[in-house]
Coordinates of C-alpha atoms and ligand atoms in Angstrom, one line a residue:
M137 CA -61.0 103.4 64.3
S138 CA -63.2 105.9 65.7
D139 CA -63.8 104.1 69.3
K140 CA -60.7 105.7 70.5
F141 CA -61.0 109.6 71.4
L142 CA -57.6 111.7 71.4
S143 CA -57.0 114.9 73.6
L144 CA -54.0 117.3 72.8
I145 CA -52.9 119.7 75.3
V146 CA -51.5 123.3 74.5
P147 CA -50.7 125.4 76.9
V148 CA -50.2 128.9 75.8
F149 CA -48.7 132.3 77.6
N150 CA -48.7 135.5 75.6
E151 CA -48.7 133.7 72.5
Q152 CA -50.3 136.2 70.1
E153 CA -48.3 135.7 66.9
V154 CA -48.5 132.1 66.8
M155 CA -52.1 131.4 68.0
Q156 CA -53.6 130.6 64.7
V157 CA -51.2 129.2 62.8
S158 CA -50.5 127.1 65.3
F159 CA -54.0 126.2 65.5
E160 CA -54.7 125.7 61.8
R161 CA -51.4 123.7 61.8
M162 CA -52.5 121.2 65.2
D163 CA -55.8 120.8 63.7
A164 CA -55.2 119.4 60.3
V165 CA -52.4 117.0 61.8
M166 CA -55.4 115.9 64.2
R167 CA -58.1 115.9 61.3
E168 CA -55.9 113.5 59.3
I169 CA -55.1 111.1 62.1
G170 CA -58.5 109.7 62.0
Y171 CA -59.5 109.5 65.7
P172 CA -62.3 111.9 67.1
Y173 CA -60.5 114.3 69.3
E174 CA -60.5 117.7 71.4
I175 CA -57.6 120.5 71.6
I176 CA -57.5 121.9 75.2
Y177 CA -55.6 125.0 75.7
V178 CA -54.8 126.1 78.8
N179 CA -54.3 130.2 78.6
D180 CA -51.9 130.2 81.7
G181 CA -52.7 134.1 82.3
S182 CA -51.8 135.9 79.1
R183 CA -51.8 139.1 79.0
D184 CA -52.2 140.0 75.4
D185 CA -54.3 139.1 72.7
T186 CA -54.2 135.3 73.2
M187 CA -57.5 134.7 75.2
R188 CA -59.4 137.0 72.1
Q189 CA -58.2 134.5 69.8
L190 CA -59.0 131.3 71.9
R191 CA -62.8 132.5 72.5
Q192 CA -62.6 133.1 68.7
I193 CA -61.0 129.6 67.8
A194 CA -63.3 128.3 70.5
K195 CA -66.8 129.7 69.4
E196 CA -66.1 128.3 65.3
N197 CA -64.8 125.0 65.9
K198 CA -66.4 122.8 68.7
Q199 CA -63.3 120.4 69.5
V200 CA -61.7 123.3 70.8
R201 CA -61.9 123.4 74.8
V202 CA -60.1 126.6 76.6
R203 CA -59.3 126.9 80.4
S204 CA -58.1 130.2 81.5
F205 CA -56.1 130.7 84.3
S206 CA -56.3 133.8 86.9
R207 CA -52.6 134.7 86.2
N208 CA -49.4 133.2 85.5
F209 CA -49.2 129.4 87.2
G210 CA -46.4 128.0 85.1
H211 CA -46.0 125.8 81.8
Q212 CA -46.0 122.7 84.4
L213 CA -49.3 123.6 86.0
A214 CA -51.2 124.7 82.6
V215 CA -50.3 121.1 81.3
T216 CA -51.9 119.4 84.5
A217 CA -55.0 121.8 84.3
G218 CA -55.4 120.2 80.9
M219 CA -54.8 116.8 81.8
D220 CA -57.4 117.1 84.3
I221 CA -60.3 117.9 81.9
A222 CA -58.5 115.7 78.9
R223 CA -61.5 112.9 78.1
G224 CA -59.1 111.2 75.3
D225 CA -57.8 107.6 75.7
A226 CA -54.5 109.1 75.0
L227 CA -53.3 112.2 75.6
I228 CA -50.9 114.6 73.6
I229 CA -48.7 117.2 75.2
I230 CA -47.6 119.9 72.9
D231 CA -46.2 123.6 73.0
A232 CA -48.4 126.3 70.7
D233 CA -44.9 127.7 68.9
L234 CA -44.8 125.2 66.8
Q235 CA -41.0 123.9 68.2
D236 CA -42.3 120.6 68.5
P237 CA -43.2 120.1 64.9
P238 CA -47.3 118.8 64.9
E239 CA -46.8 116.6 61.8
V240 CA -44.6 114.2 64.3
I241 CA -47.6 113.6 66.4
P242 CA -48.8 110.6 64.0
E243 CA -45.5 109.3 64.6
L244 CA -46.5 109.5 68.5
V245 CA -49.6 107.8 67.7
K246 CA -48.5 105.2 65.5
A247 CA -46.0 104.1 69.1
W248 CA -48.9 104.1 71.2
E249 CA -51.4 102.0 68.7
S250 CA -48.4 99.6 68.8
G251 CA -48.6 99.2 72.7
A252 CA -46.3 101.8 73.8
D253 CA -48.1 103.4 77.0
I254 CA -45.6 106.5 76.7
A255 CA -44.0 107.9 73.5
Y256 CA -42.0 111.0 74.2
G257 CA -40.4 113.4 71.4
K258 CA -36.8 112.9 71.6
R259 CA -34.8 115.9 70.2
A260 CA -32.4 114.6 67.7
K261 CA -31.4 117.9 66.3
R262 CA -32.1 121.8 67.9
E263 CA -32.7 124.2 65.6
G264 CA -32.8 127.9 66.2
E265 CA -31.7 128.3 69.7
T266 CA -28.2 130.0 71.1
F267 CA -25.4 127.8 71.7
M268 CA -25.8 128.7 75.7
K269 CA -29.3 127.2 75.6
K270 CA -28.5 124.3 73.7
F271 CA -25.0 124.0 76.0
T272 CA -26.9 124.3 79.5
A273 CA -29.9 122.0 78.8
F274 CA -27.0 119.4 77.2
C275 CA -25.0 119.4 80.9
Y276 CA -28.5 119.9 82.9
Y277 CA -30.0 116.5 81.4
R278 CA -26.7 114.7 82.0
L279 CA -26.6 116.1 85.4
L280 CA -30.1 115.3 86.2
S281 CA -30.2 111.6 84.6
S282 CA -26.9 110.9 86.6
M283 CA -28.4 112.2 90.3
S284 CA -31.8 111.0 89.7
A285 CA -32.7 107.6 91.0
Y286 CA -35.2 106.7 87.7
P287 CA -33.7 107.2 84.4
I288 CA -35.0 110.0 83.0
P289 CA -34.5 110.2 79.1
L290 CA -31.9 112.8 77.8
D291 CA -32.7 115.5 75.5
T292 CA -36.5 115.1 76.2
G293 CA -39.3 117.6 77.3
D294 CA -42.8 117.9 77.8
F295 CA -43.7 116.9 73.9
R296 CA -45.3 113.4 74.2
L297 CA -48.2 111.3 74.1
I298 CA -49.5 109.6 77.4
D299 CA -52.0 106.7 77.8
R300 CA -55.4 107.1 79.4
K301 CA -53.7 105.0 82.6
V302 CA -50.6 107.2 82.6
A303 CA -52.7 110.4 82.3
D304 CA -55.0 108.5 85.6
T305 CA -51.7 108.3 87.6
F306 CA -50.3 111.8 86.8
L307 CA -54.1 112.8 88.3
K308 CA -53.0 111.1 91.5
M309 CA -49.6 113.1 92.1
R310 CA -50.6 116.1 93.3
E311 CA -47.3 117.3 94.1
H312 CA -47.2 121.7 93.6
N313 CA -43.3 121.5 92.3
R314 CA -44.1 119.9 89.4
F315 CA -41.4 118.2 87.1
L316 CA -43.7 116.1 84.5
R317 CA -41.0 114.7 82.6
G318 CA -39.5 113.5 85.9
M319 CA -43.0 112.4 87.0
S320 CA -43.4 110.0 83.7
A321 CA -39.6 108.4 84.1
W322 CA -40.9 108.2 87.9
M323 CA -43.9 106.1 86.9
G324 CA -41.9 103.4 84.6
Y325 CA -44.7 101.9 81.8
E326 CA -43.6 101.2 78.6
S327 CA -42.0 103.9 77.3
V328 CA -41.0 104.7 73.6
P329 CA -38.6 107.3 72.3
V330 CA -39.7 109.2 68.5
E331 CA -36.8 111.3 67.2
Y332 CA -37.4 114.4 65.4
V333 CA -35.9 117.9 64.9
R334 CA -36.9 120.7 67.2
H335 CA -37.6 123.7 65.2
E336 CA -37.1 127.5 65.9
R337 CA -39.8 128.7 67.4
Y338 CA -42.6 129.9 64.6
A339 CA -42.7 133.4 66.2
G340 CA -42.7 135.6 69.1
K341 CA -40.2 135.0 72.0
T342 CA -39.7 132.7 74.2
K343 CA -41.7 132.4 77.5
Y344 CA -39.7 130.6 79.4
T345 CA -37.3 133.0 81.5
L346 CA -33.9 132.5 83.0
K347 CA -36.1 132.6 86.5
K348 CA -38.5 129.7 85.6
M349 CA -35.8 127.7 83.9
L350 CA -34.0 127.6 86.6
K351 CA -37.3 127.0 88.8
L352 CA -37.9 123.8 86.4
A353 CA -34.7 122.8 86.8
M354 CA -34.7 122.7 90.6
D355 CA -37.8 120.8 90.4
G356 CA -36.1 118.5 88.5
I357 CA -33.5 117.8 90.6
T358 CA -35.1 118.0 94.2
G359 CA -38.2 116.3 93.4
F360 CA -36.1 113.3 91.8
S361 CA -33.1 113.6 93.9
N362 CA -32.2 112.9 96.9
R363 CA -28.8 113.0 96.4
P364 CA -28.3 116.9 97.4
L365 CA -29.6 116.1 101.2
S366 CA -27.7 112.8 101.5
I367 CA -23.9 114.7 100.2
V368 CA -23.5 116.4 103.3
G369 CA -23.8 113.5 105.4
T370 CA -21.3 111.5 103.1
L371 CA -19.2 114.3 103.6
G372 CA -19.2 114.6 106.9
T373 CA -18.7 110.8 107.3
V374 CA -15.7 111.0 105.1
F375 CA -14.4 114.1 106.9
S376 CA -14.6 112.8 110.4
M377 CA -13.0 109.3 109.2
I378 CA -10.1 111.1 108.0
S379 CA -9.7 113.9 111.0
G380 CA -10.7 110.6 113.5
L381 CA -7.3 108.6 112.0
G382 CA -5.5 112.1 112.2
L383 CA -6.1 112.3 115.7
V384 CA -5.3 108.5 116.5
A385 CA -1.4 109.4 114.4
L386 CA -1.2 112.7 116.6
I387 CA -1.7 110.6 119.5
V388 CA 0.4 108.4 118.8
L389 CA 3.0 110.5 117.6
C390 CA 2.7 112.4 120.8
C391 CA 3.2 108.9 123.0
C392 CA 6.3 108.3 120.8
A393 CA 7.9 111.9 121.8
V394 CA 8.2 112.5 118.0
K395 CA 7.9 116.3 117.5
F396 CA 5.4 117.9 115.6
P397 CA 4.0 121.3 114.2
A398 CA 1.4 122.6 117.4
W399 CA -1.3 123.6 114.6
L400 CA -1.6 120.3 113.7
W401 CA -3.7 120.0 116.5
A402 CA -5.8 122.5 115.9
V403 CA -6.4 121.5 112.2
D404 CA -7.1 118.2 113.1
G405 CA -9.4 119.5 115.6
L406 CA -11.4 122.1 112.9
V407 CA -11.8 119.0 110.2
L408 CA -13.0 116.6 113.0
L409 CA -15.6 119.0 114.1
D410 CA -16.9 120.3 110.7
G411 CA -17.2 116.6 110.0
I412 CA -19.2 115.9 112.7
I413 CA -21.3 118.6 112.2
M414 CA -22.0 117.8 108.8
L415 CA -22.6 114.2 109.9
C416 CA -25.3 115.6 112.3
M417 CA -26.6 117.4 109.1
G418 CA -27.0 114.4 106.7
I419 CA -28.7 112.5 109.4
Q420 CA -31.3 115.7 109.9
G421 CA -31.4 115.3 106.1
A422 CA -31.8 111.7 106.1
Y423 CA -35.2 112.4 107.8
M424 CA -36.3 115.3 105.9
N425 CA -36.0 113.1 102.7
R426 CA -38.2 110.8 104.8
M427 CA -40.7 113.6 105.6
Y428 CA -40.6 114.9 101.9
D429 CA -41.1 111.5 100.5
E430 CA -44.1 111.6 102.6
L431 CA -45.5 115.2 101.7
K432 CA -45.1 114.3 97.9
G433 CA -48.0 111.7 98.6
R434 CA -47.3 110.0 95.6
P435 CA -48.9 106.9 95.1
L436 CA -46.9 103.9 96.4
Y437 CA -46.6 101.7 93.8
I438 CA -48.2 101.5 90.0
V439 CA -49.8 98.4 89.0
G440 CA -49.2 98.1 84.8
E441 CA -51.6 95.1 84.2
E442 CA -53.1 92.7 86.3
L443 CA -54.2 89.1 85.6
N444 CA -57.0 86.9 87.3
V445 CA -57.2 89.9 90.0
D446 CA -60.5 91.4 91.1
Ligands
LIG604 N1 -45.7 128.8 78.3 C1 -46.7 128.3 79.5 N2 -46.6 129.1 80.6 C2 -45.4 129.9 81.0 C3 -44.6 129.9 80.2 C4 -44.8 129.3 78.7 O1 -47.9 128.3 79.5 O2 -44.8 130.1 82.3 C5 -46.2 127.9 77.6 C6 -45.4 128.6 75.8 O3 -46.8 129.4 75.7 C7 -45.4 127.7 75.0 C8 -44.7 126.3 76.3 O4 -45.3 126.7 77.5 O5 -46.5 126.8 74.8 C9 -43.4 126.3 76.4 O6 -42.7 127.8 76.5 P1 -41.6 128.4 75.1 O7 -41.7 128.0 73.9 O8 -41.5 130.0 75.6 O9 -40.0 127.8 76.2 P2 -38.8 127.0 75.3 O10 -39.2 126.3 74.0 O11 -38.4 128.5 74.7 O12 -38.5 126.3 76.4
LIG605 MG1 -40.8 126.8 72.7

């Protein structure tokens, strides 16, 4: 059993109230699983007592490794920094605040042992969160999923286990505005949901401010859907076609000496002009989409398995 190694990655930002309990619960669960393991904390520029506590924990526990950012870079980059140094055959990403119960980790590991490349926590229920947070999350996940060209699982956060080969693919994707669960969906691989109840935060307040949440929401949509850019082009096409037909109709009416209000010319002309402008913007958008795809520098393809290929 010990030929495999697990890495637990925990991003932390001003979590002084939860650090000790969180470490003890996570460490106990990891020990119970039976594989050798490491716990990687990434301190995302905390300004409270978090780093002092981490120093103490790392001093007393050799399985704990710590990376500390010079300032707050955000949760998604903190997780990435953990992945960058993880040595495990499987990496598990979990929040420090115990909202994702560490006791679910053995189930993720079981799914991995049964062959899953990605085992992701799916929130069957969210406890202790405001109606507004639940409602916006519900709407956002559905909007994102309808816009994305790749199926992004609903009601799923970053709490997940990923196999080494998935982690290696992550390491190749160095885009700055990261949306890890979208990147994970984009990669494909054998993904298995593990349902769990998301608890209330153990202590402290959410570190995801509205601003951070909106940025993450935008990163999700802009990183995984080109639709916002192509919508303008589609609208332009529709407007141009309708007003083009309108123009033909007006000319025919004119030729047949049928009387109609003169302002119809102006309205039709305006819509036509707007349509043409939007169409031009759509064409620019198509080029921007392509530039954006190149800039992201993602791998062209990901090979899951090869047979008799050297
Ligand atoms: N976090 C982080 N950097 C940030 C914000 C949050 O590393 O800028 C960490 C935080 O310490 C926690 C995890 O990311 O371990 C999830 O944050 P939080 O629980 O505040 O988000 P919520 O669960 O309320 O969405
Ligand atoms: Mg939380």
